[in-house]
Short mmCIF file of C-alpha atoms in Angstrom, two decimals:
data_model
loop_
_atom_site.label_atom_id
_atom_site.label_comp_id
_atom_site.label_asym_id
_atom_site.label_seq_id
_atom_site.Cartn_x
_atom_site.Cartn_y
_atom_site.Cartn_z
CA UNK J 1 -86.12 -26.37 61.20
CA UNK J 2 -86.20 -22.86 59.63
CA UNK J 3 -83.91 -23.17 56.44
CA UNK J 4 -81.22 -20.39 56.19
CA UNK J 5 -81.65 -18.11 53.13
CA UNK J 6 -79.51 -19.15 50.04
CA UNK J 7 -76.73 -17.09 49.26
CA UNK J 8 -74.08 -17.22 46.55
CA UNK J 9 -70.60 -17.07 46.71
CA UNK J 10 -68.98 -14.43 45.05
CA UNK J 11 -65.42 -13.04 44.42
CA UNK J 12 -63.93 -10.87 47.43
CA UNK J 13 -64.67 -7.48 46.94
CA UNK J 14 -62.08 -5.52 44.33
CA UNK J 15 -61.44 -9.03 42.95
CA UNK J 16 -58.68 -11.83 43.18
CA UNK J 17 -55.14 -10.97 43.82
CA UNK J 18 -53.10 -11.18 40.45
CA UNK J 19 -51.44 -14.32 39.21
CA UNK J 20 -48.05 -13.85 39.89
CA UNK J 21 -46.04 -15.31 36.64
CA UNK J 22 -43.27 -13.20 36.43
CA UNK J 23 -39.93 -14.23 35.45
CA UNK J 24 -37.42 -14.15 38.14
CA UNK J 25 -33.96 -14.83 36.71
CA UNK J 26 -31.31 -15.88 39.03
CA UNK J 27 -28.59 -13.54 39.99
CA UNK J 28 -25.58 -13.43 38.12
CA UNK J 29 -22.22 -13.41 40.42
CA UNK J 30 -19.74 -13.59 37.30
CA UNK J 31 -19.97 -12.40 34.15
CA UNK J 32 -19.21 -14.78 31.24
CA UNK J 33 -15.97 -13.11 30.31
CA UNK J 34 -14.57 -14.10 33.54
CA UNK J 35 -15.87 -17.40 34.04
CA UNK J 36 -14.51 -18.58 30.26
CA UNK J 37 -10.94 -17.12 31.61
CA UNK J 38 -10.93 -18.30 34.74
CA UNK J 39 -11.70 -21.84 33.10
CA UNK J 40 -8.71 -21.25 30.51
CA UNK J 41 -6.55 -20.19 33.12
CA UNK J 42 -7.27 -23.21 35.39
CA UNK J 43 -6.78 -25.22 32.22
CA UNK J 44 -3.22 -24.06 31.72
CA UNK J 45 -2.12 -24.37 35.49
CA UNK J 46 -3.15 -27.66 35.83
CA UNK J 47 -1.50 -28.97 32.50
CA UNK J 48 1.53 -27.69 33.57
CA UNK J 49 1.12 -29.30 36.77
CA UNK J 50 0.86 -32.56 35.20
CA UNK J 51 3.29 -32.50 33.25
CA UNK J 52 5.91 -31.74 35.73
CA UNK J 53 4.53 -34.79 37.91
CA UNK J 54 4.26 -37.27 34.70
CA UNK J 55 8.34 -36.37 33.90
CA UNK J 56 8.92 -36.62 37.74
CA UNK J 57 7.24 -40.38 37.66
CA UNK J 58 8.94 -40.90 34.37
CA UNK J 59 12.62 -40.02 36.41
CA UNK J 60 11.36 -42.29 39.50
CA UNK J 61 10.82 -45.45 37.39
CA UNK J 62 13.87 -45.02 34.98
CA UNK J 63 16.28 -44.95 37.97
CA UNK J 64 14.34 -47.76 39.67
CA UNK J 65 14.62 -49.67 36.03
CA UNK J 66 18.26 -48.56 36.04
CA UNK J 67 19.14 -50.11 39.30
CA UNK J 68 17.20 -53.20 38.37
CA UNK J 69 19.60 -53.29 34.71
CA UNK J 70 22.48 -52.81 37.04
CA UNK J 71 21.87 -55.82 39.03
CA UNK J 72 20.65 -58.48 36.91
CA UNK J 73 23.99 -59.44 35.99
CA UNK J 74 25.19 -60.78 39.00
CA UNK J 75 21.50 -62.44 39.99
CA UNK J 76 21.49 -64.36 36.90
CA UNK J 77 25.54 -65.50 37.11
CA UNK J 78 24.26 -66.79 40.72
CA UNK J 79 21.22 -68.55 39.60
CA UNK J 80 23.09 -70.10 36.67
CA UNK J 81 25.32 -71.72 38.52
CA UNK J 82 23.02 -73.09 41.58
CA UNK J 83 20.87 -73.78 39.01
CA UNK J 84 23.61 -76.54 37.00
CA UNK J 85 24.45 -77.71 40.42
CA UNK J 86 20.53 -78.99 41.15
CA UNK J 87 20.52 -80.81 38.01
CA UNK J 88 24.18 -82.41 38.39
CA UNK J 89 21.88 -83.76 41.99
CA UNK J 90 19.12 -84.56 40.40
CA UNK J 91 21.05 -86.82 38.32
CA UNK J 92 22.58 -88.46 41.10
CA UNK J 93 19.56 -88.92 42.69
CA UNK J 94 17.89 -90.94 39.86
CA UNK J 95 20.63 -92.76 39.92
CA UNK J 96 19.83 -94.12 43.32
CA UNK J 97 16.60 -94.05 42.67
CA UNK J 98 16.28 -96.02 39.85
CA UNK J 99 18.79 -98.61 40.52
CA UNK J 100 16.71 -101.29 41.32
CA UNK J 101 14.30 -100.86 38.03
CA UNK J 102 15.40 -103.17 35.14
CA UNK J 103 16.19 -102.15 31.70
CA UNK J 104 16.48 -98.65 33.28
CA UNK J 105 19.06 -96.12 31.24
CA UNK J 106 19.91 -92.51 33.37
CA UNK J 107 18.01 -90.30 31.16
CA UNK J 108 15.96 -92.35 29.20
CA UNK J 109 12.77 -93.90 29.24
CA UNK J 110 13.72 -96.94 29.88
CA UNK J 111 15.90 -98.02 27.04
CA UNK J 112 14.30 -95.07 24.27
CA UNK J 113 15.99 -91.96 24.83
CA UNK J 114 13.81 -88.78 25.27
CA UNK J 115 15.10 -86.75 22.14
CA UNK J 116 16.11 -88.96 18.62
CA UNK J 117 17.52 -86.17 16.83
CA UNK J 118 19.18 -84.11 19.41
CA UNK J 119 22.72 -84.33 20.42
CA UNK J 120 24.30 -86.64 22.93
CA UNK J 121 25.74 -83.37 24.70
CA UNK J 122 22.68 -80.76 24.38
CA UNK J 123 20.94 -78.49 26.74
CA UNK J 124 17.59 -78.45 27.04
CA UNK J 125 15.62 -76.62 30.16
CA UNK J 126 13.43 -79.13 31.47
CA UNK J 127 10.27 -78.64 32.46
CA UNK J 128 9.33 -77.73 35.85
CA UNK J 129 7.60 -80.83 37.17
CA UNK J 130 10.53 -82.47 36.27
CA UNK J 131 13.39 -80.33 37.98
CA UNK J 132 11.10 -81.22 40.87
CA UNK J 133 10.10 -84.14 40.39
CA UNK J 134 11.90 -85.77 43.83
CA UNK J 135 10.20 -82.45 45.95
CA UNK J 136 7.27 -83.55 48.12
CA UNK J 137 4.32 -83.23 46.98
CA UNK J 138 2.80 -80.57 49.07
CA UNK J 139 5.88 -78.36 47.39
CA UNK J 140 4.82 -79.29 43.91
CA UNK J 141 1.04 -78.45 44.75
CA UNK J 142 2.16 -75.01 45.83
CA UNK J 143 4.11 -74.32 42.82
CA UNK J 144 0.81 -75.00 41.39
CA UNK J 145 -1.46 -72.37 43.63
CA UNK J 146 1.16 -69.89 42.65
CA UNK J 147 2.50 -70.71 38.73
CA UNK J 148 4.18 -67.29 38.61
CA UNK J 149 6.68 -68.20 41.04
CA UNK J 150 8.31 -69.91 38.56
CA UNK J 151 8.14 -67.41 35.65
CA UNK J 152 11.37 -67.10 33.86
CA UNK J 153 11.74 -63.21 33.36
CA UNK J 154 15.03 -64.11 32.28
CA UNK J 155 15.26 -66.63 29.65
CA UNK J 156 17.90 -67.66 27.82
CA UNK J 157 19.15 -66.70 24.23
CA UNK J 158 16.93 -67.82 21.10
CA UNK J 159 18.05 -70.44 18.84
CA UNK J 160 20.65 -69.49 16.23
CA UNK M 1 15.82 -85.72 33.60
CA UNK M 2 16.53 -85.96 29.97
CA UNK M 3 19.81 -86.07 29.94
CA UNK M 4 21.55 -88.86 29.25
CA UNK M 5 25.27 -90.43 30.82
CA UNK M 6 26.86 -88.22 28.04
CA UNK M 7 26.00 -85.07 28.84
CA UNK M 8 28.70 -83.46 30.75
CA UNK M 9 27.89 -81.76 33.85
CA UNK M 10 30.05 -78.56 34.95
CA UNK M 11 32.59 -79.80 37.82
CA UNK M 12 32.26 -78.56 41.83
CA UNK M 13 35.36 -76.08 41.42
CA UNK M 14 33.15 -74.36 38.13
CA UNK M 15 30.34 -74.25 40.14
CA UNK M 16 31.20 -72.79 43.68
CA UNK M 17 32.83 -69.57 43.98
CA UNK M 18 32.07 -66.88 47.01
CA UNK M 19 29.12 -65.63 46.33
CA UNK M 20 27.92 -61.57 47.46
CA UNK M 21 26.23 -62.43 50.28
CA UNK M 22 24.47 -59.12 50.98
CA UNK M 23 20.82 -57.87 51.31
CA UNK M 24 18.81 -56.32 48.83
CA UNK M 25 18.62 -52.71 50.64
CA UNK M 26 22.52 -53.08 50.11
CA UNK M 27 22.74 -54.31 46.91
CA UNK M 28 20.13 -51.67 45.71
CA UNK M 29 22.11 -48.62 47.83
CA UNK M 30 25.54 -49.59 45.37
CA UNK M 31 23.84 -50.76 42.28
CA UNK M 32 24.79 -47.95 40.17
CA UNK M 33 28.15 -48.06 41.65
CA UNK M 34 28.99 -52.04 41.03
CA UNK M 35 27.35 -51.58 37.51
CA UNK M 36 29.81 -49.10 36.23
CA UNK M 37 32.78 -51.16 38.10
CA UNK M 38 31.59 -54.14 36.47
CA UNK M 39 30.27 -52.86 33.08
CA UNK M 40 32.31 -54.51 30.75
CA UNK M 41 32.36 -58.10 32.51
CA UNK M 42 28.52 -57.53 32.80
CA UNK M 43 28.52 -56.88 29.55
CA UNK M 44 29.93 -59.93 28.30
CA UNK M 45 28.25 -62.36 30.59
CA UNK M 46 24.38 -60.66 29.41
CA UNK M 47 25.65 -61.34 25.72
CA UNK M 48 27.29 -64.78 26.07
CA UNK M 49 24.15 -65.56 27.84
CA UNK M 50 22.02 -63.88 25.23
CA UNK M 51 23.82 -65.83 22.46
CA UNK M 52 23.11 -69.17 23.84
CA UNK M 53 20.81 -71.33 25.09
CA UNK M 54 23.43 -73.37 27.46
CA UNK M 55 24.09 -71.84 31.14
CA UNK M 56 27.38 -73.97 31.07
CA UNK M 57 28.60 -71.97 28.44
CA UNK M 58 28.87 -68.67 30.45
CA UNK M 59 30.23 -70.45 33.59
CA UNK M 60 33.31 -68.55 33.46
CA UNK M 61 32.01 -65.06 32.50
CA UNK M 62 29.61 -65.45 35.40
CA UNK M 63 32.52 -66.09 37.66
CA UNK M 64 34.06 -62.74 36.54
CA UNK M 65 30.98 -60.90 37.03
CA UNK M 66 30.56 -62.23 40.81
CA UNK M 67 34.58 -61.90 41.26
CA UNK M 68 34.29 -58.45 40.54
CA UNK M 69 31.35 -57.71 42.42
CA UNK M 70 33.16 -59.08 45.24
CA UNK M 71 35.91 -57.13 44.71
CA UNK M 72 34.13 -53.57 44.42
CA UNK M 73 32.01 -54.34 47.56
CA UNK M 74 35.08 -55.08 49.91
CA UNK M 75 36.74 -51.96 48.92
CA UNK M 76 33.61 -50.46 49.98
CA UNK M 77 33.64 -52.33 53.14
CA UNK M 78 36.86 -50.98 53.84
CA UNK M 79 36.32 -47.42 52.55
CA UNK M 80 32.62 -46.90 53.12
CA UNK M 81 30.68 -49.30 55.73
CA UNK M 82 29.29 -46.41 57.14
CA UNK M 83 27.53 -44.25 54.30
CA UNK M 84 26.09 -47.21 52.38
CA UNK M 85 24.71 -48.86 56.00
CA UNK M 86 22.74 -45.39 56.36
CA UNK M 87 21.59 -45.37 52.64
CA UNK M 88 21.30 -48.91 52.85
CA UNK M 89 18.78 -48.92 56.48
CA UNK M 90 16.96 -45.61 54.56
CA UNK M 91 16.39 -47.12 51.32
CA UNK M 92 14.91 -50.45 53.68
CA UNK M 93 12.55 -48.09 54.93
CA UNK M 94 11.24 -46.08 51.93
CA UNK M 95 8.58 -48.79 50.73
CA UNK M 96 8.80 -51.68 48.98
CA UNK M 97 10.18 -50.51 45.75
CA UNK M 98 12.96 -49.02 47.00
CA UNK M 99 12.68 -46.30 45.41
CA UNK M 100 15.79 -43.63 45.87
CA UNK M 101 13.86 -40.63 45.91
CA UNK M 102 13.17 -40.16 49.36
CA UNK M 103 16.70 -41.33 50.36
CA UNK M 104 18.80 -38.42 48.53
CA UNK M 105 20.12 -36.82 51.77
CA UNK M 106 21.84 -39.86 52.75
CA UNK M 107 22.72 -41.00 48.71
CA UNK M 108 25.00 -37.55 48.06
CA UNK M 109 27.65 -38.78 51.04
CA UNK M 110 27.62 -42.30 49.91
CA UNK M 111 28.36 -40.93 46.61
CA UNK M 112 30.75 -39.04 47.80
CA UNK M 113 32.36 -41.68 49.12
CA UNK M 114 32.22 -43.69 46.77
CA UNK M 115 34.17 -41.76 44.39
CA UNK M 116 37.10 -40.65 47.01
CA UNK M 117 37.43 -44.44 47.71
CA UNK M 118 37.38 -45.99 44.54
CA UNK M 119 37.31 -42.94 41.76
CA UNK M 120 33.62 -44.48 40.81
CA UNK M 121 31.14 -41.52 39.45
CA UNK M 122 27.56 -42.28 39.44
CA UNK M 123 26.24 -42.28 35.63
CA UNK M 124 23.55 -40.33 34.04
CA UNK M 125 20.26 -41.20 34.53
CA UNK M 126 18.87 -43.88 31.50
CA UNK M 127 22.54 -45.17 31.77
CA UNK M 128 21.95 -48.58 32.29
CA UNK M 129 18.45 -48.31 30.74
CA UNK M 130 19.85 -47.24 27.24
CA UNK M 131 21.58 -49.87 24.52
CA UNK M 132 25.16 -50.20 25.76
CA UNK M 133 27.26 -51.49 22.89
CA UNK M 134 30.13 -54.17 23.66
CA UNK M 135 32.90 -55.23 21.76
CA UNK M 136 34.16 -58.67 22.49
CA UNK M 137 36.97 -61.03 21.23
CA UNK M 138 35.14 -64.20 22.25
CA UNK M 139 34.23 -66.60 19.28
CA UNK M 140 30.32 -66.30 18.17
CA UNK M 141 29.24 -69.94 19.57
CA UNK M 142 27.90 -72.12 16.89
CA UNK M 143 24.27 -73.57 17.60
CA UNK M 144 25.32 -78.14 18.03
CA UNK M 145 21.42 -78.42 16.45
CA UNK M 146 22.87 -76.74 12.91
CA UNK M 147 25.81 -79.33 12.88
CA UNK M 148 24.11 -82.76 13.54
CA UNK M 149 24.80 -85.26 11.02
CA UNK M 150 21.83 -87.66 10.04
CA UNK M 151 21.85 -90.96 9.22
CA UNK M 152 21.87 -91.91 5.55
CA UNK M 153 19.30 -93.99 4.83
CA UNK M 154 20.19 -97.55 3.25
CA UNK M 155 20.20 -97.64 -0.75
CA UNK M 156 20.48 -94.03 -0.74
CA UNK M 157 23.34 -94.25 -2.88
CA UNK M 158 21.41 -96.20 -5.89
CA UNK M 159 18.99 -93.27 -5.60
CA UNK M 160 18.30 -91.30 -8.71
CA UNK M 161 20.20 -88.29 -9.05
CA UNK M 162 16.97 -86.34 -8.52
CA UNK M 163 16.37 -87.75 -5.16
CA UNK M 164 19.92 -87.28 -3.95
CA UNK M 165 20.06 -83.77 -4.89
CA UNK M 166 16.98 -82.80 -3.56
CA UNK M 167 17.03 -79.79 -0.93
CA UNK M 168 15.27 -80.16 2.06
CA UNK M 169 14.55 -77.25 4.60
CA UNK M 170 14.79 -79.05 8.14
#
Protein backbone atom coordinates (compact mmCIF):
# COMPACT_ATOMS: atom_id res chain seq x y z
CA UNK A 1 0.00 0.00 0.00
CA UNK A 2 1.99 2.91 -1.53
CA UNK A 3 1.54 5.86 1.04
CA UNK A 4 0.41 9.18 -0.60
CA UNK A 5 2.98 12.01 -0.26
CA UNK A 6 2.35 14.39 2.77
CA UNK A 7 1.16 17.65 2.03
CA UNK A 8 0.23 20.63 4.18
CA UNK A 9 -2.63 22.63 4.26
CA UNK A 10 -2.26 26.06 3.58
CA UNK A 11 -4.39 29.29 3.29
CA UNK A 12 -6.29 29.71 -0.20
CA UNK A 13 -4.31 31.55 -2.42
CA UNK A 14 -4.52 35.68 -1.88
CA UNK A 15 -5.58 34.76 1.68
CA UNK A 16 -8.87 34.58 3.83
CA UNK A 17 -11.77 36.75 3.07
CA UNK A 18 -11.90 39.72 5.66
CA UNK A 19 -13.73 39.53 8.95
CA UNK A 20 -16.65 41.37 8.45
CA UNK A 21 -17.23 43.51 11.88
CA UNK A 22 -18.68 46.47 10.71
CA UNK A 23 -21.28 48.34 12.42
CA UNK A 24 -24.56 48.31 10.77
CA UNK A 25 -26.94 50.71 12.52
CA UNK A 26 -30.55 50.29 11.97
CA UNK A 27 -32.42 52.69 9.84
CA UNK A 28 -33.95 55.55 11.27
CA UNK A 29 -37.76 56.19 10.01
CA UNK A 30 -38.36 59.28 12.46
CA UNK A 31 -36.27 61.64 13.68
CA UNK A 32 -36.32 62.32 17.45
CA UNK A 33 -37.96 65.70 17.13
CA UNK A 34 -40.95 64.09 15.81
CA UNK A 35 -41.25 61.11 17.78
CA UNK A 36 -40.96 63.35 21.31
CA UNK A 37 -44.02 65.50 19.64
CA UNK A 38 -45.91 63.02 18.40
CA UNK A 39 -45.70 61.44 22.04
CA UNK A 40 -46.70 64.97 23.61
CA UNK A 41 -49.34 65.35 21.26
CA UNK A 42 -50.85 61.88 21.89
CA UNK A 43 -50.42 62.78 25.54
CA UNK A 44 -52.69 65.79 25.33
CA UNK A 45 -55.48 64.10 23.12
CA UNK A 46 -55.91 61.37 25.22
CA UNK A 47 -56.12 63.44 28.56
CA UNK A 48 -58.65 65.34 27.17
CA UNK A 49 -60.38 62.33 26.17
CA UNK A 50 -60.53 61.15 29.59
CA UNK A 51 -61.56 63.69 31.07
CA UNK A 52 -64.62 64.24 29.07
CA UNK A 53 -65.55 60.42 29.72
CA UNK A 54 -64.65 60.62 33.69
CA UNK A 55 -67.28 63.95 33.92
CA UNK A 56 -69.66 61.96 31.57
CA UNK A 57 -69.52 58.83 34.24
CA UNK A 58 -69.53 61.37 36.98
CA UNK A 59 -73.19 62.85 35.28
CA UNK A 60 -74.39 59.03 34.76
CA UNK A 61 -74.01 58.05 38.45
CA UNK A 62 -75.22 61.43 40.03
CA UNK A 63 -78.57 61.16 38.17
CA UNK A 64 -78.74 57.43 38.92
CA UNK A 65 -77.89 58.53 42.80
CA UNK A 66 -80.48 61.27 42.29
CA UNK A 67 -83.27 59.01 41.31
CA UNK A 68 -82.29 56.60 44.04
CA UNK A 69 -82.53 60.02 46.78
CA UNK A 70 -85.82 60.63 45.11
CA UNK A 71 -87.29 57.38 45.93
CA UNK A 72 -86.18 56.31 49.20
CA UNK A 73 -88.79 58.19 50.82
CA UNK A 74 -91.65 56.39 49.88
CA UNK A 75 -89.68 52.72 50.11
CA UNK A 76 -88.85 53.34 53.61
CA UNK A 77 -92.63 54.88 54.65
CA UNK A 78 -93.74 51.34 53.05
CA UNK A 79 -91.33 49.19 54.85
CA UNK A 80 -91.98 51.01 58.11
CA UNK A 81 -95.22 50.30 58.25
CA UNK A 82 -95.26 46.43 57.01
CA UNK A 83 -92.52 46.23 59.05
CA UNK A 84 -94.74 47.33 62.67
CA UNK A 85 -97.43 45.19 61.30
CA UNK A 86 -95.02 41.76 61.41
CA UNK A 87 -94.14 42.48 64.86
CA UNK A 88 -97.84 43.42 66.10
CA UNK A 89 -98.13 39.25 64.47
CA UNK A 90 -95.40 38.11 65.88
CA UNK A 91 -96.75 39.07 69.11
CA UNK A 92 -99.86 37.40 68.57
CA UNK A 93 -98.32 34.49 67.58
CA UNK A 94 -96.30 33.94 70.82
CA UNK A 95 -99.17 34.42 72.36
CA UNK A 96 -100.59 31.23 71.00
CA UNK A 97 -97.63 29.78 71.11
CA UNK A 98 -96.70 30.04 74.42
CA UNK A 99 -99.93 29.58 76.10
CA UNK A 100 -99.52 26.34 77.35
CA UNK A 101 -95.85 27.09 79.03
CA UNK A 102 -96.16 28.00 82.77
CA UNK A 103 -94.84 31.01 84.40
CA UNK A 104 -94.64 32.34 80.79
CA UNK A 105 -94.91 36.47 80.53
CA UNK A 106 -95.40 37.87 76.52
CA UNK A 107 -92.06 39.34 76.22
CA UNK A 108 -90.15 38.06 78.87
CA UNK A 109 -88.09 35.30 79.70
CA UNK A 110 -90.20 33.69 81.59
CA UNK A 111 -91.00 35.92 84.48
CA UNK A 112 -87.39 38.31 84.04
CA UNK A 113 -87.97 40.79 81.52
CA UNK A 114 -85.34 41.17 78.71
CA UNK A 115 -84.22 44.87 79.43
CA UNK A 116 -84.12 46.16 83.51
CA UNK A 117 -83.48 49.63 82.78
CA UNK A 118 -85.35 50.33 79.67
CA UNK A 119 -88.79 51.66 79.47
CA UNK A 120 -92.04 49.78 79.62
CA UNK A 121 -92.95 51.53 76.15
CA UNK A 122 -89.42 51.48 74.18
CA UNK A 123 -88.36 50.49 70.77
CA UNK A 124 -85.77 48.41 70.25
CA UNK A 125 -85.02 46.58 66.63
CA UNK A 126 -84.71 43.10 67.41
CA UNK A 127 -82.44 41.01 66.10
CA UNK A 128 -82.98 39.08 63.07
CA UNK A 129 -83.24 35.50 64.31
CA UNK A 130 -85.75 36.74 66.38
CA UNK A 131 -88.16 38.67 63.90
CA UNK A 132 -87.97 35.19 62.42
CA UNK A 133 -87.92 33.17 64.80
CA UNK A 134 -91.56 31.29 63.83
CA UNK A 135 -90.06 31.06 59.82
CA UNK A 136 -89.07 27.49 58.91
CA UNK A 137 -86.02 26.63 59.19
CA UNK A 138 -84.88 26.14 55.70
CA UNK A 139 -85.85 30.16 55.47
CA UNK A 140 -83.65 30.98 58.41
CA UNK A 141 -80.69 28.83 56.90
CA UNK A 142 -80.95 30.88 53.74
CA UNK A 143 -80.88 34.12 55.43
CA UNK A 144 -77.74 32.63 56.60
CA UNK A 145 -76.08 31.61 52.96
CA UNK A 146 -76.90 35.13 52.03
CA UNK A 147 -76.41 37.64 55.39
CA UNK A 148 -76.57 40.69 53.10
CA UNK A 149 -80.06 40.21 52.35
CA UNK A 150 -80.79 41.55 55.41
CA UNK A 151 -78.43 44.58 55.52
CA UNK A 152 -80.10 47.63 56.78
CA UNK A 153 -78.85 50.43 54.29
CA UNK A 154 -81.32 52.39 55.96
CA UNK A 155 -81.11 52.54 59.61
CA UNK A 156 -82.74 54.49 61.82
CA UNK A 157 -81.74 57.82 63.64
CA UNK A 158 -78.82 57.66 66.37
CA UNK A 159 -79.55 58.05 69.92
CA UNK A 160 -80.11 61.59 71.21
CA UNK B 1 -89.89 39.39 71.02
CA UNK B 2 -88.82 41.72 73.70
CA UNK B 3 -91.51 43.55 74.09
CA UNK B 4 -93.54 43.31 76.76
CA UNK B 5 -97.85 43.63 77.18
CA UNK B 6 -97.08 47.42 77.56
CA UNK B 7 -95.70 48.32 74.63
CA UNK B 8 -98.25 49.74 72.40
CA UNK B 9 -98.48 48.51 68.99
CA UNK B 10 -99.68 51.02 66.09
CA UNK B 11 -103.53 50.12 65.29
CA UNK B 12 -104.74 48.38 61.66
CA UNK B 13 -106.23 51.85 60.37
CA UNK B 14 -102.29 53.46 61.13
CA UNK B 15 -100.92 50.77 59.46
CA UNK B 16 -102.80 50.11 56.08
CA UNK B 17 -103.18 52.78 53.65
CA UNK B 18 -103.09 52.20 49.57
CA UNK B 19 -99.95 51.63 48.85
CA UNK B 20 -98.14 52.68 45.01
CA UNK B 21 -98.39 49.60 43.59
CA UNK B 22 -96.18 50.13 40.54
CA UNK B 23 -92.94 48.58 39.08
CA UNK B 24 -89.60 49.75 39.44
CA UNK B 25 -89.09 50.74 35.55
CA UNK B 26 -92.14 53.06 36.52
CA UNK B 27 -91.22 54.29 39.59
CA UNK B 28 -87.63 55.02 38.23
CA UNK B 29 -89.21 56.75 34.73
CA UNK B 30 -91.17 59.54 37.41
CA UNK B 31 -88.72 59.64 40.20
CA UNK B 32 -87.54 63.04 39.64
CA UNK B 33 -91.02 64.07 39.00
CA UNK B 34 -92.74 62.56 42.42
CA UNK B 35 -89.59 63.88 44.31
CA UNK B 36 -90.15 67.48 43.57
CA UNK B 37 -94.15 66.93 44.08
CA UNK B 38 -93.42 65.40 47.26
CA UNK B 39 -90.30 67.32 48.49
CA UNK B 40 -91.41 68.86 51.44
CA UNK B 41 -93.50 65.77 52.91
CA UNK B 42 -90.32 63.73 51.95
CA UNK B 43 -88.56 65.96 53.66
CA UNK B 44 -90.15 65.68 56.87
CA UNK B 45 -90.68 61.99 56.96
CA UNK B 46 -86.41 61.43 56.17
CA UNK B 47 -85.92 63.86 59.27
CA UNK B 48 -88.58 62.58 61.70
CA UNK B 49 -87.12 59.32 60.81
CA UNK B 50 -83.60 60.56 61.15
CA UNK B 51 -84.40 62.02 64.60
CA UNK B 52 -85.61 58.87 66.06
CA UNK B 53 -85.05 55.56 66.61
CA UNK B 54 -89.00 54.52 66.74
CA UNK B 55 -90.77 53.71 63.20
CA UNK B 56 -94.13 54.38 65.10
CA UNK B 57 -93.20 57.76 65.50
CA UNK B 58 -93.26 58.71 61.75
CA UNK B 59 -96.45 56.67 61.06
CA UNK B 60 -98.25 59.63 60.02
CA UNK B 61 -95.56 61.48 57.99
CA UNK B 62 -95.11 58.22 56.11
CA UNK B 63 -98.77 58.23 55.32
CA UNK B 64 -98.35 61.73 53.75
CA UNK B 65 -95.46 60.76 51.80
CA UNK B 66 -97.36 57.59 50.20
CA UNK B 67 -100.73 59.84 49.99
CA UNK B 68 -98.99 62.11 47.92
CA UNK B 69 -97.24 59.78 45.85
CA UNK B 70 -100.51 58.42 45.12
CA UNK B 71 -101.84 61.45 44.28
CA UNK B 72 -99.05 62.69 41.71
CA UNK B 73 -99.08 59.23 39.98
CA UNK B 74 -102.93 59.22 39.20
CA UNK B 75 -102.76 62.58 37.73
CA UNK B 76 -100.21 61.05 35.64
CA UNK B 77 -102.36 58.18 34.89
CA UNK B 78 -104.86 60.43 33.71
CA UNK B 79 -102.61 62.95 31.91
CA UNK B 80 -99.69 60.80 30.83
CA UNK B 81 -100.16 56.78 30.66
CA UNK B 82 -98.72 56.89 27.47
CA UNK B 83 -95.21 58.76 27.65
CA UNK B 84 -94.13 57.28 30.99
CA UNK B 85 -95.29 53.46 29.65
CA UNK B 86 -92.67 54.17 26.68
CA UNK B 87 -89.97 55.63 29.07
CA UNK B 88 -91.03 53.26 31.50
CA UNK B 89 -90.71 49.74 28.84
CA UNK B 90 -87.20 51.73 27.55
CA UNK B 91 -85.71 52.36 30.79
CA UNK B 92 -86.75 48.21 31.52
CA UNK B 93 -84.62 47.53 28.75
CA UNK B 94 -81.46 49.66 29.17
CA UNK B 95 -79.64 47.22 31.74
CA UNK B 96 -79.97 46.64 35.06
CA UNK B 97 -79.17 49.96 36.50
CA UNK B 98 -81.51 51.72 34.80
CA UNK B 99 -79.62 54.07 33.84
CA UNK B 100 -81.46 57.17 31.84
CA UNK B 101 -78.90 57.80 29.44
CA UNK B 102 -79.81 55.71 26.71
CA UNK B 103 -83.56 56.49 27.22
CA UNK B 104 -83.41 60.45 26.48
CA UNK B 105 -85.48 60.31 23.25
CA UNK B 106 -88.37 58.95 24.97
CA UNK B 107 -87.56 61.08 28.60
CA UNK B 108 -87.94 64.80 26.71
CA UNK B 109 -91.92 63.90 25.83
CA UNK B 110 -92.55 62.45 29.17
CA UNK B 111 -91.13 65.56 30.45
CA UNK B 112 -92.99 67.37 28.47
CA UNK B 113 -95.82 65.99 29.66
CA UNK B 114 -95.27 66.06 32.71
CA UNK B 115 -95.08 69.67 33.06
CA UNK B 116 -98.33 70.53 30.74
CA UNK B 117 -100.21 68.09 33.08
CA UNK B 118 -99.19 68.95 36.34
CA UNK B 119 -96.79 72.28 35.97
CA UNK B 120 -93.85 69.80 37.42
CA UNK B 121 -90.19 70.88 35.94
CA UNK B 122 -87.53 68.38 36.20
CA UNK B 123 -84.66 69.78 38.65
CA UNK B 124 -81.06 70.29 38.05
CA UNK B 125 -78.91 67.61 38.07
CA UNK B 126 -77.25 66.95 41.96
CA UNK B 127 -80.80 68.15 43.05
CA UNK B 128 -81.71 65.51 45.15
CA UNK B 129 -78.05 64.53 45.69
CA UNK B 130 -77.16 67.96 47.38
CA UNK B 131 -78.17 68.95 51.29
CA UNK B 132 -81.78 70.11 51.01
CA UNK B 133 -82.56 72.19 54.08
CA UNK B 134 -86.17 71.83 55.77
CA UNK B 135 -87.87 73.88 58.07
CA UNK B 136 -90.41 72.16 60.22
CA UNK B 137 -92.89 73.10 63.04
CA UNK B 138 -92.96 69.61 64.52
CA UNK B 139 -91.62 69.36 68.21
CA UNK B 140 -87.81 67.93 68.40
CA UNK B 141 -88.83 64.36 70.03
CA UNK B 142 -87.20 63.83 73.32
CA UNK B 143 -85.08 60.48 73.60
CA UNK B 144 -87.68 58.16 76.76
CA UNK B 145 -83.85 56.65 77.68
CA UNK B 146 -82.79 60.48 78.96
CA UNK B 147 -86.04 60.67 81.14
CA UNK B 148 -86.13 57.29 83.06
CA UNK B 149 -86.34 57.65 86.66
CA UNK B 150 -84.28 55.09 88.82
CA UNK B 151 -85.01 53.63 91.80
CA UNK B 152 -83.61 55.17 94.97
CA UNK B 153 -81.88 52.87 96.76
CA UNK B 154 -83.06 52.19 100.52
CA UNK B 155 -81.21 54.42 103.27
CA UNK B 156 -80.22 56.69 100.64
CA UNK B 157 -81.60 59.42 102.49
CA UNK B 158 -79.27 58.87 105.78
CA UNK B 159 -76.45 59.04 103.22
CA UNK B 160 -73.75 61.57 103.80
CA UNK B 161 -74.12 64.63 101.98
CA UNK B 162 -71.08 63.62 99.92
CA UNK B 163 -72.66 60.54 98.64
CA UNK B 164 -75.96 62.16 97.79
CA UNK B 165 -74.45 64.85 95.85
CA UNK B 166 -72.25 62.89 93.98
CA UNK B 167 -72.52 63.20 90.00
CA UNK B 168 -72.62 60.27 88.11
CA UNK B 169 -72.26 60.13 84.20
CA UNK B 170 -74.74 57.19 83.17
Amino acid sequence: MAQAAFRQDMPPEGGYKALNFKRVPGQKYFTNRFLFTYFGAMSIISWIGYRAGFHRYRHMKLDNADRDVALTPFMLAERDRAYMKHLRRMHEEEKVVMKDVPNWKIGHHYNLPIYNTLPEDYHLDPSIEELFAHASEADIVWTWAFPMAHFNYFPRGKLL
Amino acid sequence: MVYSKNYKYPTDEELTVQEIDLSLPVLRATALFVGKACDDESKEFMLCRSETLDPRKCLAEGRAVTACGLRFMQKLKAACMKEVEAQASCLEYAGGAMIANRCRETEAPMEKCIFEATGIKKPHLGYFSMPRIHHTEREKPVNPLSTRVYQTPPGFESAPDEIKNMKVNI
